Amino acid sequence: MSFLAYKTKLKLNNQQKTLMRRCAGYNRWLWNWGLDLKQKAYAEGIKLNKSQLRKFYTNHVKPLYPWQSSLSSKIYQYAFIDLDEAYKRFFKGLAQYPRFKKKGKSSNSFTLDASGKPIMIGGHRHKLPFFNWLKTYEKLPICSTKKVTFSEEGGDWFISFVIEVDFLPTEKLVDKVGVDLGISKLATLSTEVIFENPKAYAKALKRLARLQRDLSRKVFQSHSWYQTKLKVRLAHRKVADIRSNGIHHLTSYLAKNHGAVVLEDLNVKGLMKNRHLSKALSDAAFGIIRTQTEYKCERYSSELILADRFKPSSQICSNCGHRQKMPLSVRVYSCPECGMKKDRDLNASLNLQSIVAGSVTLRSVDGVLPTVPCEADSKRQSSLSSFG
Ligand SMILES: [Zn+2]
């Protein structure tokens, strides 16, 4: 059994947005009230736990604030649970001492449940506690969850929840694949499948660069500066979204269709020192690819092999083992020993494919290349993280 965490943007009308903000404001009020009371009680030598807080609040405080009864009572249950957790993390040394939430500075969020009943999610419209029907931009798989959290980011509202899932091992088309993570291309596989960086990505990057130039020419904090600033933020998010989708696409394809996946264990930090490469490398997000491949391989019962990062997979001939210098500008590997000519990245991926877990020697690849249809799974991933 694994857990999948979803977070996706809500499609709200103004009335719903106002209600969301009121709920988040209530949550902030409760947190601050609870924190204040806990501190005062502690000064008197009394430790208040979450159920004592809740009892005191419902019997003696809530009746004083009529506006609070129009909002969901789930909000205060979770506010006190969150406060309790914050204290626990503090005492374990995992977090700072809980602080008061400030309007506009702290994150706007709150959590609801359906009193133990499952909350059904699926499609574009979802029946949720307190709000009744709410829409998401993204079509969600049919599933159920126990609680949902709403949060605001830059004026947009998001819903997040966790579902339990059983992943069945998938049928593997190829025993083993070598993956060369690239700069111009996202990935080249030893099966000759290539994952290009999406065209939309380059376009979004260009737009972002243009907007950032625009912003630098505006008068700081003027009306049009704020307008452009908002556009820059949205463009940033678009770039991140496209990149994230592309990476999910690649890593799902790898884990689902291959018995073993060989990735280069790149020393990203070392590479980052090279200024020319660093932008492109961080864009290709090697670290994220590795983490995702790791948990997805576990999910679909395939093996992840990390190749020694000092092994020069691009310098060695995948056919005969000859080694030569390969500057980045040389795009084709031409072997003077055996006459093999192959795309530089494909040659590197074939070297990776021939690596056996734990071994450090390269052997030549013989036989015919396995072929797979060049279509990656088209299921759109909205999961941001996974654990379990
Ligand atoms: Zn050769």
Coordinates of C-alpha atoms and ligand atoms in Angstrom, one line a residue:
M1 CA 0.0 0.0 0.0
S2 CA 1.3 3.4 -0.9
F3 CA 0.1 6.9 -0.5
L4 CA -0.2 9.5 -3.2
A5 CA -0.4 13.2 -2.5
Y6 CA -2.4 15.3 -4.8
K7 CA -2.5 19.1 -5.1
T8 CA -4.4 20.9 -7.8
K9 CA -5.8 24.3 -8.6
L10 CA -9.5 25.0 -7.8
K11 CA -11.7 26.8 -10.2
L12 CA -13.7 29.2 -7.9
N13 CA -16.1 32.0 -8.4
N14 CA -15.7 35.2 -6.3
Q15 CA -18.2 34.1 -3.7
Q16 CA -16.3 30.9 -3.2
K17 CA -13.0 32.7 -3.0
T18 CA -14.4 35.0 -0.3
L19 CA -15.6 32.1 1.7
M20 CA -12.2 30.4 1.4
R21 CA -10.5 33.5 2.7
R22 CA -12.9 33.7 5.6
C23 CA -12.2 30.1 6.5
A24 CA -8.5 30.7 6.3
G25 CA -8.9 33.8 8.4
Y26 CA -10.8 31.8 11.0
N27 CA -8.1 29.2 11.0
R28 CA -5.5 31.9 11.6
W29 CA -7.6 33.4 14.4
L30 CA -7.9 30.0 16.1
W31 CA -4.2 29.3 15.8
N32 CA -3.3 32.7 17.4
W33 CA -5.9 32.3 20.1
G34 CA -4.7 28.8 20.9
L35 CA -1.0 29.8 20.9
D36 CA -1.7 32.7 23.1
L37 CA -3.7 30.7 25.6
K38 CA -1.1 27.9 25.7
Q39 CA 1.7 30.4 26.4
K40 CA -0.3 32.0 29.2
A41 CA -1.2 28.7 30.7
Y42 CA 2.4 27.5 30.5
A43 CA 3.5 30.6 32.4
E44 CA 1.1 29.5 35.2
G45 CA 2.6 26.0 35.0
I46 CA -0.3 24.4 33.1
K47 CA 0.2 22.4 29.9
L48 CA -2.9 22.5 27.7
N49 CA -3.4 19.7 25.2
K50 CA -5.5 19.9 22.0
S51 CA -8.7 18.4 23.5
Q52 CA -8.6 20.8 26.5
L53 CA -8.1 23.7 24.1
R54 CA -11.1 22.5 22.1
K55 CA -13.3 22.1 25.1
F56 CA -12.5 25.5 26.5
Y57 CA -13.0 27.1 23.1
T58 CA -16.4 25.5 22.3
N59 CA -17.9 26.1 25.7
H60 CA -16.5 29.5 26.6
V61 CA -15.1 31.3 23.6
K62 CA -17.0 30.4 20.5
P63 CA -20.3 31.7 21.9
L64 CA -18.7 35.1 22.2
Y65 CA -18.1 35.3 18.4
P66 CA -21.3 34.8 16.4
W67 CA -19.4 35.0 13.1
Q68 CA -17.6 31.8 13.9
S69 CA -20.7 29.7 14.0
S70 CA -21.3 30.3 10.3
L71 CA -18.0 28.6 9.4
S72 CA -17.2 24.9 9.6
S73 CA -16.4 23.5 13.1
K74 CA -13.9 21.2 11.4
I75 CA -11.6 24.2 11.0
Y76 CA -11.0 24.6 14.7
Q77 CA -10.5 20.9 15.2
Y78 CA -7.7 20.9 12.7
A79 CA -6.3 24.3 13.9
F80 CA -5.7 22.8 17.3
I81 CA -4.4 19.6 15.9
D82 CA -1.9 21.6 13.8
L83 CA -0.9 23.6 16.8
D84 CA -0.3 20.5 18.8
E85 CA 1.8 19.1 15.9
A86 CA 3.8 22.3 15.7
Y87 CA 4.6 22.0 19.4
K88 CA 5.6 18.3 19.0
R89 CA 7.9 19.2 16.2
F90 CA 9.4 21.9 18.3
F91 CA 10.1 19.7 21.2
K92 CA 11.7 17.1 19.0
G93 CA 14.0 19.8 17.7
L94 CA 12.6 19.5 14.2
A95 CA 11.1 23.0 14.0
Q96 CA 11.2 26.5 15.5
Y97 CA 8.9 27.5 18.3
P98 CA 5.4 28.1 16.9
R99 CA 4.8 31.7 15.9
F100 CA 1.7 33.8 15.6
K101 CA 0.2 33.9 12.1
K102 CA 0.1 37.3 10.4
K103 CA -2.5 38.2 7.8
G104 CA -0.9 38.5 4.4
K105 CA 2.4 37.1 5.7
S106 CA 1.6 33.6 6.9
S107 CA 0.2 31.1 4.4
N108 CA -3.6 31.0 4.0
S109 CA -4.9 27.5 4.6
F110 CA -7.3 25.3 6.5
T111 CA -8.3 21.7 6.6
L112 CA -11.7 20.0 6.6
D113 CA -13.0 16.4 6.9
A114 CA -16.4 14.7 6.6
S115 CA -16.6 13.4 10.2
G116 CA -15.1 10.1 9.3
K117 CA -17.1 9.6 6.1
P118 CA -15.1 9.3 2.9
I119 CA -14.8 12.4 0.7
M120 CA -15.4 11.4 -2.9
I121 CA -13.3 13.0 -5.5
G122 CA -13.3 12.5 -9.3
G123 CA -13.7 14.3 -12.6
H124 CA -13.9 18.1 -12.6
R125 CA -16.6 18.5 -9.8
H126 CA -16.2 17.2 -6.3
K127 CA -18.6 17.1 -3.4
L128 CA -16.7 18.5 -0.5
P129 CA -17.6 19.1 3.1
F130 CA -18.9 22.6 3.9
F131 CA -18.5 23.9 0.4
N132 CA -20.6 21.4 -1.4
W133 CA -19.6 21.3 -5.0
L134 CA -16.3 22.7 -6.0
K135 CA -14.6 22.5 -9.4
T136 CA -10.9 21.8 -10.3
Y137 CA -9.2 22.8 -13.6
E138 CA -7.7 19.3 -13.8
K139 CA -9.8 16.2 -14.2
L140 CA -9.0 14.0 -11.2
P141 CA -9.2 10.2 -11.0
I142 CA -12.1 8.8 -9.0
C143 CA -10.9 8.2 -5.5
S144 CA -11.8 8.9 -1.9
T145 CA -9.9 10.6 0.9
K146 CA -10.4 11.4 4.6
K147 CA -9.5 15.0 4.7
V148 CA -8.8 17.9 2.4
T149 CA -6.6 21.0 2.8
F150 CA -7.2 24.2 1.0
S151 CA -4.4 26.7 0.5
E152 CA -3.8 30.0 -1.2
E153 CA -0.8 30.8 -3.4
G154 CA -0.6 34.1 -5.1
G155 CA -4.4 34.6 -5.3
D156 CA -5.1 31.1 -6.5
W157 CA -6.6 28.4 -4.3
F158 CA -5.5 24.8 -4.3
I159 CA -6.9 21.6 -2.8
S160 CA -4.6 18.9 -1.5
F161 CA -5.3 15.5 -0.2
V162 CA -3.8 12.0 0.2
I163 CA -5.2 8.8 -1.2
E164 CA -4.2 5.2 -0.6
V165 CA -3.3 3.3 -3.7
D166 CA -2.3 -0.2 -4.6
F167 CA 0.2 -0.3 -7.5
L168 CA 0.4 -3.5 -9.5
P169 CA 3.6 -4.4 -11.1
T170 CA 3.4 -3.6 -14.8
E171 CA 4.4 -5.8 -17.7
K172 CA 8.0 -4.9 -18.7
L173 CA 8.7 -4.4 -22.4
V174 CA 12.4 -4.2 -21.9
D175 CA 14.7 -5.9 -19.4
K176 CA 17.0 -3.0 -18.9
V177 CA 17.4 0.5 -20.1
G178 CA 20.2 3.0 -19.9
V179 CA 19.2 6.6 -19.6
D180 CA 21.4 9.5 -20.6
L181 CA 20.0 12.7 -19.1
G182 CA 20.7 15.6 -21.3
I183 CA 20.8 19.3 -21.8
S184 CA 19.3 19.8 -25.2
K185 CA 17.2 16.7 -24.9
L186 CA 15.6 15.7 -21.6
A187 CA 16.7 12.1 -21.9
T188 CA 18.0 9.6 -24.5
L189 CA 17.3 6.0 -23.8
S190 CA 19.4 3.0 -24.9
T191 CA 16.2 1.8 -26.7
E192 CA 16.5 4.8 -29.0
V193 CA 13.5 6.4 -27.4
I194 CA 14.1 10.1 -27.0
F195 CA 12.3 12.5 -24.6
E196 CA 12.7 16.0 -26.0
N197 CA 12.3 19.0 -23.8
P198 CA 8.7 20.2 -24.6
K199 CA 8.6 23.0 -27.1
A200 CA 6.2 24.8 -24.9
Y201 CA 8.9 24.9 -22.3
A202 CA 11.4 26.8 -24.4
K203 CA 8.5 29.2 -25.4
A204 CA 7.6 29.7 -21.7
L205 CA 11.2 30.3 -20.8
K206 CA 11.5 32.9 -23.5
R207 CA 8.4 34.7 -22.3
L208 CA 9.7 34.6 -18.8
A209 CA 13.0 36.2 -19.8
R210 CA 11.1 38.9 -21.7
L211 CA 8.9 39.7 -18.8
Q212 CA 11.8 39.9 -16.5
R213 CA 13.5 42.4 -18.8
D214 CA 10.2 44.4 -18.9
L215 CA 10.1 44.4 -15.1
S216 CA 13.6 45.7 -14.7
R217 CA 12.7 48.8 -16.9
K218 CA 9.6 49.7 -14.8
V219 CA 9.6 52.2 -12.0
F220 CA 9.9 50.2 -8.8
Q221 CA 6.5 49.6 -7.1
S222 CA 4.6 51.6 -9.6
H223 CA 1.2 50.3 -10.9
S224 CA 2.7 48.8 -14.0
W225 CA 5.6 47.3 -12.0
Y226 CA 3.1 45.4 -9.9
Q227 CA 1.2 44.3 -13.0
T228 CA 4.4 43.0 -14.7
K229 CA 5.5 41.4 -11.4
L230 CA 2.3 39.4 -11.4
K231 CA 2.9 38.3 -15.0
V232 CA 6.4 37.2 -14.1
R233 CA 5.1 35.1 -11.2
L234 CA 2.6 33.4 -13.4
A235 CA 5.2 32.8 -16.1
H236 CA 7.5 31.3 -13.5
R237 CA 4.8 28.9 -12.5
K238 CA 4.1 27.9 -16.1
V239 CA 7.7 27.1 -16.7
A240 CA 7.8 24.9 -13.5
D241 CA 4.5 23.2 -14.5
I242 CA 5.7 22.2 -17.9
R243 CA 9.0 21.0 -16.6
S244 CA 7.3 19.0 -13.9
N245 CA 4.9 17.4 -16.4
G246 CA 7.7 16.4 -18.7
I247 CA 9.7 14.8 -15.9
H248 CA 6.7 12.9 -14.6
H249 CA 6.0 11.6 -18.1
L250 CA 9.6 10.4 -18.4
T251 CA 10.0 8.8 -15.0
S252 CA 6.6 7.0 -15.2
Y253 CA 7.6 5.6 -18.6
L254 CA 10.9 4.4 -17.3
A255 CA 9.5 2.7 -14.2
K256 CA 6.5 1.1 -15.9
N257 CA 8.1 -0.4 -19.0
H258 CA 11.6 -1.5 -17.9
G259 CA 12.8 -4.3 -15.6
A260 CA 15.8 -2.2 -14.6
V261 CA 16.6 1.5 -15.2
V262 CA 20.2 2.7 -15.2
L263 CA 20.8 6.3 -14.4
E264 CA 24.0 8.2 -14.0
D265 CA 24.6 9.2 -10.4
L266 CA 25.5 12.7 -11.3
N267 CA 27.3 15.0 -9.0
V268 CA 24.9 17.8 -9.6
K269 CA 26.8 20.1 -7.1
G270 CA 30.1 19.6 -8.9
L271 CA 28.5 20.3 -12.3
M272 CA 26.8 23.4 -11.0
K273 CA 30.2 25.1 -10.7
N274 CA 30.4 25.1 -14.4
R275 CA 28.5 28.3 -15.2
H276 CA 27.7 27.4 -18.8
L277 CA 26.1 24.2 -17.9
S278 CA 24.5 25.1 -14.7
K279 CA 21.3 26.7 -16.0
A280 CA 20.6 23.9 -18.5
L281 CA 21.4 21.3 -15.9
S282 CA 19.2 22.7 -13.2
D283 CA 16.5 23.0 -15.8
A284 CA 16.7 19.4 -16.7
A285 CA 16.4 18.8 -12.9
F286 CA 18.5 15.7 -12.5
G287 CA 17.9 15.5 -8.8
I288 CA 14.1 15.4 -9.3
I289 CA 14.4 12.8 -12.0
R290 CA 16.4 10.6 -9.8
T291 CA 14.1 10.9 -6.8
Q292 CA 11.0 10.3 -8.9
T293 CA 12.5 7.3 -10.7
E294 CA 13.4 5.8 -7.4
Y295 CA 10.0 5.8 -5.9
K296 CA 8.3 4.9 -9.2
C297 CA 10.6 2.0 -9.7
E298 CA 9.6 0.8 -6.2
R299 CA 5.9 1.3 -7.1
Y300 CA 6.1 -0.7 -10.3
S301 CA 8.6 -3.3 -9.1
S302 CA 11.5 -2.4 -11.3
E303 CA 15.1 -2.0 -10.3
L304 CA 17.0 1.3 -10.2
I305 CA 20.7 1.1 -10.8
L306 CA 22.9 4.1 -10.2
A307 CA 26.0 4.2 -12.3
D308 CA 29.2 5.5 -10.9
R309 CA 29.3 9.2 -11.6
F310 CA 33.0 9.1 -12.4
K311 CA 32.6 6.7 -15.2
P312 CA 32.9 8.6 -18.5
S313 CA 29.9 7.1 -20.2
S314 CA 30.1 9.6 -23.1
Q315 CA 33.8 8.9 -23.8
I316 CA 33.7 5.2 -24.3
C317 CA 32.7 3.4 -27.4
S318 CA 29.6 1.3 -26.6
N319 CA 30.6 -1.2 -29.3
C320 CA 34.3 -2.0 -28.6
G321 CA 35.2 -0.1 -25.4
H322 CA 37.7 2.3 -27.0
R323 CA 38.0 5.5 -25.1
Q324 CA 38.5 9.0 -26.5
K325 CA 37.9 12.6 -25.4
M326 CA 34.5 13.9 -26.3
P327 CA 34.1 17.7 -26.0
L328 CA 30.4 18.8 -25.6
S329 CA 30.4 20.2 -29.1
V330 CA 30.9 16.8 -30.7
R331 CA 27.5 15.4 -31.2
V332 CA 28.4 12.1 -32.9
Y333 CA 30.6 9.4 -31.5
S334 CA 32.9 8.1 -34.2
C335 CA 35.0 5.2 -33.1
P336 CA 38.4 5.0 -34.9
E337 CA 38.8 1.4 -33.6
C338 CA 35.6 -0.3 -34.8
G339 CA 34.1 2.3 -37.0
M340 CA 30.9 2.7 -35.0
K341 CA 29.1 6.0 -35.5
K342 CA 26.3 6.8 -33.1
D343 CA 24.6 9.9 -31.6
R344 CA 26.7 11.0 -28.6
D345 CA 23.8 10.6 -26.1
L346 CA 22.6 7.3 -27.5
N347 CA 26.2 6.0 -27.2
A348 CA 26.3 7.1 -23.5
S349 CA 22.9 5.5 -22.8
L350 CA 24.1 2.2 -24.3
N351 CA 27.1 2.3 -22.0
L352 CA 24.8 2.9 -19.0
Q353 CA 22.6 0.1 -20.1
S354 CA 25.5 -2.4 -20.0
I355 CA 26.3 -1.5 -16.4
V356 CA 25.5 -4.2 -13.9
A357 CA 24.4 -3.2 -10.4
G358 CA 27.5 -2.7 -8.3
S359 CA 30.0 -3.2 -11.0
V360 CA 32.4 -0.6 -12.2
T361 CA 33.6 -2.2 -15.4
L362 CA 32.0 -1.4 -18.8
R363 CA 31.4 -4.2 -21.2
S364 CA 30.5 -3.8 -24.8
V365 CA 26.9 -4.2 -25.8
D366 CA 26.2 -6.9 -28.3
G367 CA 23.1 -8.2 -30.0
V368 CA 20.1 -6.3 -31.4
L369 CA 18.7 -3.3 -29.7
P370 CA 15.3 -3.9 -28.1
T371 CA 12.7 -1.7 -29.6
V372 CA 9.6 -0.3 -28.0
P373 CA 6.9 1.9 -29.4
C374 CA 7.9 5.5 -29.1
E375 CA 4.9 6.6 -27.1
A376 CA 5.1 7.4 -23.4
D377 CA 2.2 7.0 -21.2
S378 CA -0.1 9.8 -21.6
K379 CA -1.7 9.8 -18.2
R380 CA -1.3 13.2 -16.8
Q381 CA 0.3 13.1 -13.4
S382 CA -0.9 15.5 -10.9
S383 CA 0.7 13.9 -7.9
L384 CA 3.4 16.1 -6.5
S385 CA 4.8 13.6 -4.2
S386 CA 4.5 10.0 -3.1
F387 CA 5.5 8.1 0.0
G388 CA 4.7 4.7 1.6
Ligands
ZN1 ZN 34.5 1.1 -31.2

